[in-house]
Amino acid sequence: MQLTHPTAGAPVTATYWMDHAWLGTHVEPGVTLDVADGRVAGIRTGVGAAPPGATALRGLTLPGLANTHSHAFHRALRATVQVGSGTFWTWRELMYRTASRLTPDTYFDLARATYAEMALAGITSVGEFHYLHHAPGGTPYANPNAMGEALIAAAAEAGIRITLLDTAYLAAGFGEQPNRHQLRFSDTTAEAWAERASLLKGDDHALIGAAVHSVRAVPAGQLATVAQWAQERRAPLHVHLSEQPAENDACRAAHGRTPTRLLADHGVLGPRTTGIHNTHLTEADIELLGSSATGTCMCPTTERDLADGIGPAAALQKAGSPLSLGSDSHAVIDLFEEARAMELNERLRTHVRGHWTAAALLRAASADGHAALGRPDAGVLEPGAPADLTTVALDSVRTAGPVPRLAAETVVFAASAADVRHTVVAGRHIVRDGRHTRIEDVPRALAEAVSALHG
């Protein structure tokens, strides 16, 4: 596998002209953005036409989107898990079968194609919740981080940034040893996990964070080890939290408290921590998450695909939990769909419209997502921020018609990933006019990578 960072090579000096740009509070027509060393060097408004030498971005240009929660290998499950019926737990058995077939090379191929699909969808940074560490049977590879490094290399070739959330996954459930599928995931102890994870090296392209898979997968007495590892490095720490009622019930039976309280009691919650899903919470749980400034990543397309339920996103945000978005199992890869689904799910639950403005939903899809991935300076079009941009067409069959000042509402509530025309990472054009500049045929790459696992 070849490693080509999106930030590699000579420093980029470039100028982009945006006929419409989202500046956080409003749509501004005629904006130029100068790039130096991969960052925004300056912004000028009131520029009616592209200056000489500038690259024109026609549509609405947004800060690059952040996909806060991803399991890259789940992309191979698309459609195959839609046959028949069942629950999250029956879906999980199909997921295990796919995981059992992956090698570092096939993982790289699948992740490279999946991350290229993300780039085509306007995503400039991904949080990869990575727990597929070892060979079948649990034997470590000669390079104990071969699988994680394959993901880092895949993101580099696809041209997007990655926060590798190396995940502690040690048990099958409360007091249960890993099953035969989960042996690939387990380092046996949190101390062994920390030793292996410490060998991973990050850079501007790839940040290294940590994850607790769930309270059922990391024994309570070992939670603090993972939390301390992240704390010492000031790294992001993510955790699947209360995705299923069965997990809550088992946690209460084992520990006499909810998963949220268990995490709080072991020092896991805090402003660098993000709970994934946070679906089945008590009012006390919501207060714990909000008062500790623990983030919430909602993954609506996965949560509805797996029949998980609708989480209390509005109540969490009101309590103080920042919201971000993820495509998780990649039933679809479309952050606009995730953003509007969060709002529309809340409308269905409450019978009330308008819980979040388009501006708030865009922030969840960009700035707050980047912050959850350890990049608090990203997700804005401001001097000093990473020069990561996404341009959405305003003249497609989905977006044509509304006046430009409503372009944010148009993008959030009508556009799809197919309307993304340009993606720029560190000032470099990764997607130009709807085509990936590094991977010639992304659909073919996806088809070949998936068929290699199902063949």
PDB file of C-alpha atoms in Angstrom, residues 289-388:
ATOM      1  CA  LEU A 289     -23.293  14.039  29.762  1.00  0.00           C
ATOM      2  CA  GLY A 290     -24.255  17.694  29.484  1.00  0.00           C
ATOM      3  CA  SER A 291     -22.659  18.877  32.728  1.00  0.00           C
ATOM      4  CA  SER A 292     -19.375  17.159  31.801  1.00  0.00           C
ATOM      5  CA  ALA A 293     -19.475  18.642  28.252  1.00  0.00           C
ATOM      6  CA  THR A 294     -19.229  15.126  26.841  1.00  0.00           C
ATOM      7  CA  GLY A 295     -20.142  15.219  23.154  1.00  0.00           C
ATOM      8  CA  THR A 296     -22.849  13.270  21.365  1.00  0.00           C
ATOM      9  CA  CYS A 297     -22.431  11.827  17.883  1.00  0.00           C
ATOM     10  CA  MET A 298     -25.762  11.000  16.288  1.00  0.00           C
ATOM     11  CA  CYS A 299     -25.774   8.533  13.386  1.00  0.00           C
ATOM     12  CA  PRO A 300     -29.408   8.708  12.244  1.00  0.00           C
ATOM     13  CA  THR A 301     -29.185   6.605   9.069  1.00  0.00           C
ATOM     14  CA  THR A 302     -27.565   3.751  10.980  1.00  0.00           C
ATOM     15  CA  GLU A 303     -29.780   4.151  14.030  1.00  0.00           C
ATOM     16  CA  ARG A 304     -32.912   3.832  11.920  1.00  0.00           C
ATOM     17  CA  ASP A 305     -31.379   1.105   9.709  1.00  0.00           C
ATOM     18  CA  LEU A 306     -30.669  -1.013  12.796  1.00  0.00           C
ATOM     19  CA  ALA A 307     -33.995  -0.116  14.435  1.00  0.00           C
ATOM     20  CA  ASP A 308     -32.090   1.289  17.403  1.00  0.00           C
ATOM     21  CA  GLY A 309     -34.461   4.145  18.166  1.00  0.00           C
ATOM     22  CA  ILE A 310     -34.338   7.955  18.232  1.00  0.00           C
ATOM     23  CA  GLY A 311     -31.948   9.487  20.729  1.00  0.00           C
ATOM     24  CA  PRO A 312     -32.698  12.644  22.770  1.00  0.00           C
ATOM     25  CA  ALA A 313     -30.404  14.886  20.711  1.00  0.00           C
ATOM     26  CA  ALA A 314     -32.214  18.134  21.473  1.00  0.00           C
ATOM     27  CA  ALA A 315     -32.262  17.469  25.215  1.00  0.00           C
ATOM     28  CA  LEU A 316     -28.585  16.513  25.164  1.00  0.00           C
ATOM     29  CA  GLN A 317     -27.578  19.695  23.395  1.00  0.00           C
ATOM     30  CA  LYS A 318     -29.697  21.792  25.755  1.00  0.00           C
ATOM     31  CA  ALA A 319     -27.934  20.120  28.679  1.00  0.00           C
ATOM     32  CA  GLY A 320     -24.515  21.070  27.263  1.00  0.00           C
ATOM     33  CA  SER A 321     -23.492  18.132  25.058  1.00  0.00           C
ATOM     34  CA  PRO A 322     -22.124  19.294  21.647  1.00  0.00           C
ATOM     35  CA  LEU A 323     -23.646  17.432  18.702  1.00  0.00           C
ATOM     36  CA  SER A 324     -21.806  15.865  15.800  1.00  0.00           C
ATOM     37  CA  LEU A 325     -22.785  13.442  13.039  1.00  0.00           C
ATOM     38  CA  GLY A 326     -21.523  10.169  11.596  1.00  0.00           C
ATOM     39  CA  SER A 327     -22.406   7.684   8.896  1.00  0.00           C
ATOM     40  CA  ASP A 328     -21.346   4.745  11.137  1.00  0.00           C
ATOM     41  CA  SER A 329     -22.286   1.565   9.225  1.00  0.00           C
ATOM     42  CA  HIS A 330     -22.468   3.431   5.889  1.00  0.00           C
ATOM     43  CA  ALA A 331     -25.978   2.382   4.966  1.00  0.00           C
ATOM     44  CA  VAL A 332     -25.480   5.615   3.061  1.00  0.00           C
ATOM     45  CA  ILE A 333     -22.582   8.074   3.147  1.00  0.00           C
ATOM     46  CA  ASP A 334     -24.263  11.463   3.121  1.00  0.00           C
ATOM     47  CA  LEU A 335     -23.767  14.013   5.907  1.00  0.00           C
ATOM     48  CA  PHE A 336     -26.643  16.152   4.582  1.00  0.00           C
ATOM     49  CA  GLU A 337     -28.942  13.187   5.075  1.00  0.00           C
ATOM     50  CA  GLU A 338     -27.576  12.689   8.594  1.00  0.00           C
ATOM     51  CA  ALA A 339     -28.114  16.371   9.429  1.00  0.00           C
ATOM     52  CA  ARG A 340     -31.696  16.586   8.235  1.00  0.00           C
ATOM     53  CA  ALA A 341     -32.517  13.157   9.649  1.00  0.00           C
ATOM     54  CA  MET A 342     -31.589  14.368  13.124  1.00  0.00           C
ATOM     55  CA  GLU A 343     -34.065  17.236  12.747  1.00  0.00           C
ATOM     56  CA  LEU A 344     -36.759  15.162  11.061  1.00  0.00           C
ATOM     57  CA  ASN A 345     -36.472  12.359  13.623  1.00  0.00           C
ATOM     58  CA  GLU A 346     -37.037  14.923  16.371  1.00  0.00           C
ATOM     59  CA  ARG A 347     -40.083  16.235  14.511  1.00  0.00           C
ATOM     60  CA  LEU A 348     -41.523  12.725  14.377  1.00  0.00           C
ATOM     61  CA  ARG A 349     -40.832  12.189  18.062  1.00  0.00           C
ATOM     62  CA  THR A 350     -42.248  15.520  19.284  1.00  0.00           C
ATOM     63  CA  HIS A 351     -44.765  16.509  16.583  1.00  0.00           C
ATOM     64  CA  VAL A 352     -43.030  19.911  16.493  1.00  0.00           C
ATOM     65  CA  ARG A 353     -41.003  21.410  13.611  1.00  0.00           C
ATOM     66  CA  GLY A 354     -37.785  23.406  13.709  1.00  0.00           C
ATOM     67  CA  HIS A 355     -35.570  22.131  16.520  1.00  0.00           C
ATOM     68  CA  TRP A 356     -32.352  23.179  14.776  1.00  0.00           C
ATOM     69  CA  THR A 357     -31.662  25.854  12.205  1.00  0.00           C
ATOM     70  CA  ALA A 358     -29.767  25.004   9.045  1.00  0.00           C
ATOM     71  CA  ALA A 359     -26.801  26.842  10.577  1.00  0.00           C
ATOM     72  CA  ALA A 360     -26.870  24.623  13.673  1.00  0.00           C
ATOM     73  CA  LEU A 361     -27.096  21.457  11.585  1.00  0.00           C
ATOM     74  CA  LEU A 362     -24.180  22.560   9.402  1.00  0.00           C
ATOM     75  CA  ARG A 363     -22.153  23.212  12.542  1.00  0.00           C
ATOM     76  CA  ALA A 364     -22.866  19.661  13.740  1.00  0.00           C
ATOM     77  CA  ALA A 365     -21.733  18.362  10.345  1.00  0.00           C
ATOM     78  CA  SER A 366     -18.564  20.429  10.352  1.00  0.00           C
ATOM     79  CA  ALA A 367     -17.037  22.444  13.220  1.00  0.00           C
ATOM     80  CA  ASP A 368     -18.385  20.380  16.127  1.00  0.00           C
ATOM     81  CA  GLY A 369     -17.544  17.161  14.308  1.00  0.00           C
ATOM     82  CA  HIS A 370     -13.973  18.281  13.680  1.00  0.00           C
ATOM     83  CA  ALA A 371     -13.652  19.310  17.330  1.00  0.00           C
ATOM     84  CA  ALA A 372     -14.804  15.833  18.397  1.00  0.00           C
ATOM     85  CA  LEU A 373     -12.021  14.422  16.200  1.00  0.00           C
ATOM     86  CA  GLY A 374      -9.327  16.538  17.824  1.00  0.00           C
ATOM     87  CA  ARG A 375      -9.292  19.389  15.285  1.00  0.00           C
ATOM     88  CA  PRO A 376     -10.951  22.333  17.066  1.00  0.00           C
ATOM     89  CA  ASP A 377      -9.511  24.807  14.531  1.00  0.00           C
ATOM     90  CA  ALA A 378     -11.277  23.146  11.588  1.00  0.00           C
ATOM     91  CA  GLY A 379     -14.793  23.473  10.209  1.00  0.00           C
ATOM     92  CA  VAL A 380     -14.792  27.234   9.631  1.00  0.00           C
ATOM     93  CA  LEU A 381     -13.873  29.484   6.712  1.00  0.00           C
ATOM     94  CA  GLU A 382     -11.565  31.805   8.649  1.00  0.00           C
ATOM     95  CA  PRO A 383      -7.890  32.781   8.454  1.00  0.00           C
ATOM     96  CA  GLY A 384      -5.723  30.184  10.159  1.00  0.00           C
ATOM     97  CA  ALA A 385      -8.184  27.311   9.730  1.00  0.00           C
ATOM     98  CA  PRO A 386      -7.295  24.282   7.614  1.00  0.00           C
ATOM     99  CA  ALA A 387      -8.121  25.000   3.962  1.00  0.00           C
ATOM    100  CA  ASP A 388     -10.723  22.211   3.783  1.00  0.00           C
TER     101      ASP A 388
END
